[in-house]
mmCIF file of C-alpha atoms in Angstrom:
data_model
loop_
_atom_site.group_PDB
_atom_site.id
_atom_site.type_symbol
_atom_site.label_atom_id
_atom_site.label_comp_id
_atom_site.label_asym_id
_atom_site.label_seq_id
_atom_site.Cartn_x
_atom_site.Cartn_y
_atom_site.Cartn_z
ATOM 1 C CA UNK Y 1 5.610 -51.778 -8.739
ATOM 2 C CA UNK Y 2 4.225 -48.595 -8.760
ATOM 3 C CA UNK Y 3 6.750 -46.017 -10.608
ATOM 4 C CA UNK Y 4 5.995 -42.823 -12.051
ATOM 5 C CA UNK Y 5 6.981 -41.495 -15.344
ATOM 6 C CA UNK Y 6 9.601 -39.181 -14.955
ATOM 7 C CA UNK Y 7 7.849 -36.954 -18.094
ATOM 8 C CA UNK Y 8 4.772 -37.315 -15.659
ATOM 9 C CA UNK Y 9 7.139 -35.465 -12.780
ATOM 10 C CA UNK Y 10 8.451 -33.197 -14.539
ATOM 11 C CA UNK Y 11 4.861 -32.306 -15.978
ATOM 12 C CA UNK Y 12 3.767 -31.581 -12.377
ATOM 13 C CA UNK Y 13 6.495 -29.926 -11.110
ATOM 14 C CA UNK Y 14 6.089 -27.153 -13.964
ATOM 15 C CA UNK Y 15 2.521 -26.815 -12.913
ATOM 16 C CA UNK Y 16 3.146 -26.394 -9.795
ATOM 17 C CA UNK Y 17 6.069 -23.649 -10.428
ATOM 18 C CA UNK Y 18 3.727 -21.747 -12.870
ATOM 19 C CA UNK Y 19 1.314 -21.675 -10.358
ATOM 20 C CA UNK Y 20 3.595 -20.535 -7.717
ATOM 21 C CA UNK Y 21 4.805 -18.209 -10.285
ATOM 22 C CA UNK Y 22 0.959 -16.725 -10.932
ATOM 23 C CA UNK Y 23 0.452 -16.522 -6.746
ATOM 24 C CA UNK Y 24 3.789 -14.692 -6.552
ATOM 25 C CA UNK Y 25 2.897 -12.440 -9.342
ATOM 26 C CA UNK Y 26 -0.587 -11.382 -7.886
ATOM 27 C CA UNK Y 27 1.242 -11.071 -4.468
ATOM 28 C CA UNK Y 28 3.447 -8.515 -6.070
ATOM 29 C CA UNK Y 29 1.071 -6.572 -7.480
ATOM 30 C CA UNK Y 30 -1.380 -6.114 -4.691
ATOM 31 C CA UNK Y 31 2.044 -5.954 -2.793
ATOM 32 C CA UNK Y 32 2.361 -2.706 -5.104
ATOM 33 C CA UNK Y 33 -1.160 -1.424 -4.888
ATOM 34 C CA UNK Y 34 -0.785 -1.495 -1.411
ATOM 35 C CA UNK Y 35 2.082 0.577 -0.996
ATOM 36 C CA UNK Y 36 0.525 3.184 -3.912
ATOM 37 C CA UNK Y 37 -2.031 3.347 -1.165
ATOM 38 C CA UNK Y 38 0.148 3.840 1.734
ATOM 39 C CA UNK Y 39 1.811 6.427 -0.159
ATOM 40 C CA UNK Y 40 -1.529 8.495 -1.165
ATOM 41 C CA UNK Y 41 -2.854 8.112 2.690
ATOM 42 C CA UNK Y 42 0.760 9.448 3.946
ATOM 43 C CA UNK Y 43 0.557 12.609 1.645
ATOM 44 C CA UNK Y 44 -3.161 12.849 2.373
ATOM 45 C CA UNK Y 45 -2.281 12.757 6.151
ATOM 46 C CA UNK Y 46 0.216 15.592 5.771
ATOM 47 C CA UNK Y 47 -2.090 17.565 3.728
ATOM 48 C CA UNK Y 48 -4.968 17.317 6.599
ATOM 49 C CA UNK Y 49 -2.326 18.199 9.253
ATOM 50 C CA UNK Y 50 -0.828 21.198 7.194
ATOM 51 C CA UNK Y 51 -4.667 22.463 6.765
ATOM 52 C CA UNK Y 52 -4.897 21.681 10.270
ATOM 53 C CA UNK Y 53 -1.845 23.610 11.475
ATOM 54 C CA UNK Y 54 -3.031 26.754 9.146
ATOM 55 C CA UNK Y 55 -6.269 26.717 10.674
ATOM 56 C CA UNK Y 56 -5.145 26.755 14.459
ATOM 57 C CA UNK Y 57 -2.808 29.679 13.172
ATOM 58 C CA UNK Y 58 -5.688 31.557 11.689
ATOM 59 C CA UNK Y 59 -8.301 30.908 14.873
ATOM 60 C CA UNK Y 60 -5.086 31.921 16.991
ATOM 61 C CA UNK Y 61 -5.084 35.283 14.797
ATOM 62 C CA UNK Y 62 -8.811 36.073 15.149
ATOM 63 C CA UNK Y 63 -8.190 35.196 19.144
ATOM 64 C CA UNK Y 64 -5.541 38.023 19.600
ATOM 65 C CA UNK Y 65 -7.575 40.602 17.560
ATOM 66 C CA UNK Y 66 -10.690 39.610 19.132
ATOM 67 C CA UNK Y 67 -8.510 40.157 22.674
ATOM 68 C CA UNK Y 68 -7.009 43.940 21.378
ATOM 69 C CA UNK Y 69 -10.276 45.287 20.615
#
């Protein structure tokens, strides 16, 4: 007969959970990073389009006086 020990089972199974335990914890980190990253691109992105914005307003400016002279 072929039986395992049950110390033997329960040795494996607490591998295996503190190994799921160590994937889930570098999931949730780079989980984090990521959205640190998201979060810099999406103020970055505003940032461009507010430098953007000013700088249509100012070649919009130099169009009108260029026009009136």
């Amino acid at each position: 007969m072929n039986m395992v020990n049950p110390q033997n089972q329960l040795e494996l199974l607490e591998s295996q959970v503190d190994s799921l335990l160590l994937q889930f914890e570098k999931i949730n980190s780079e989980n984090s990073d990521l959205r640190s990253q998201i979060n810099h691109m999406r103020n970055e992105k505003q940032q461009l389009i507010n430098k953007n914005e000013s700088a249509r307003q100012q070649i919009d400016l130099m169009i009108k006086r260029l026009k009136s002279m």
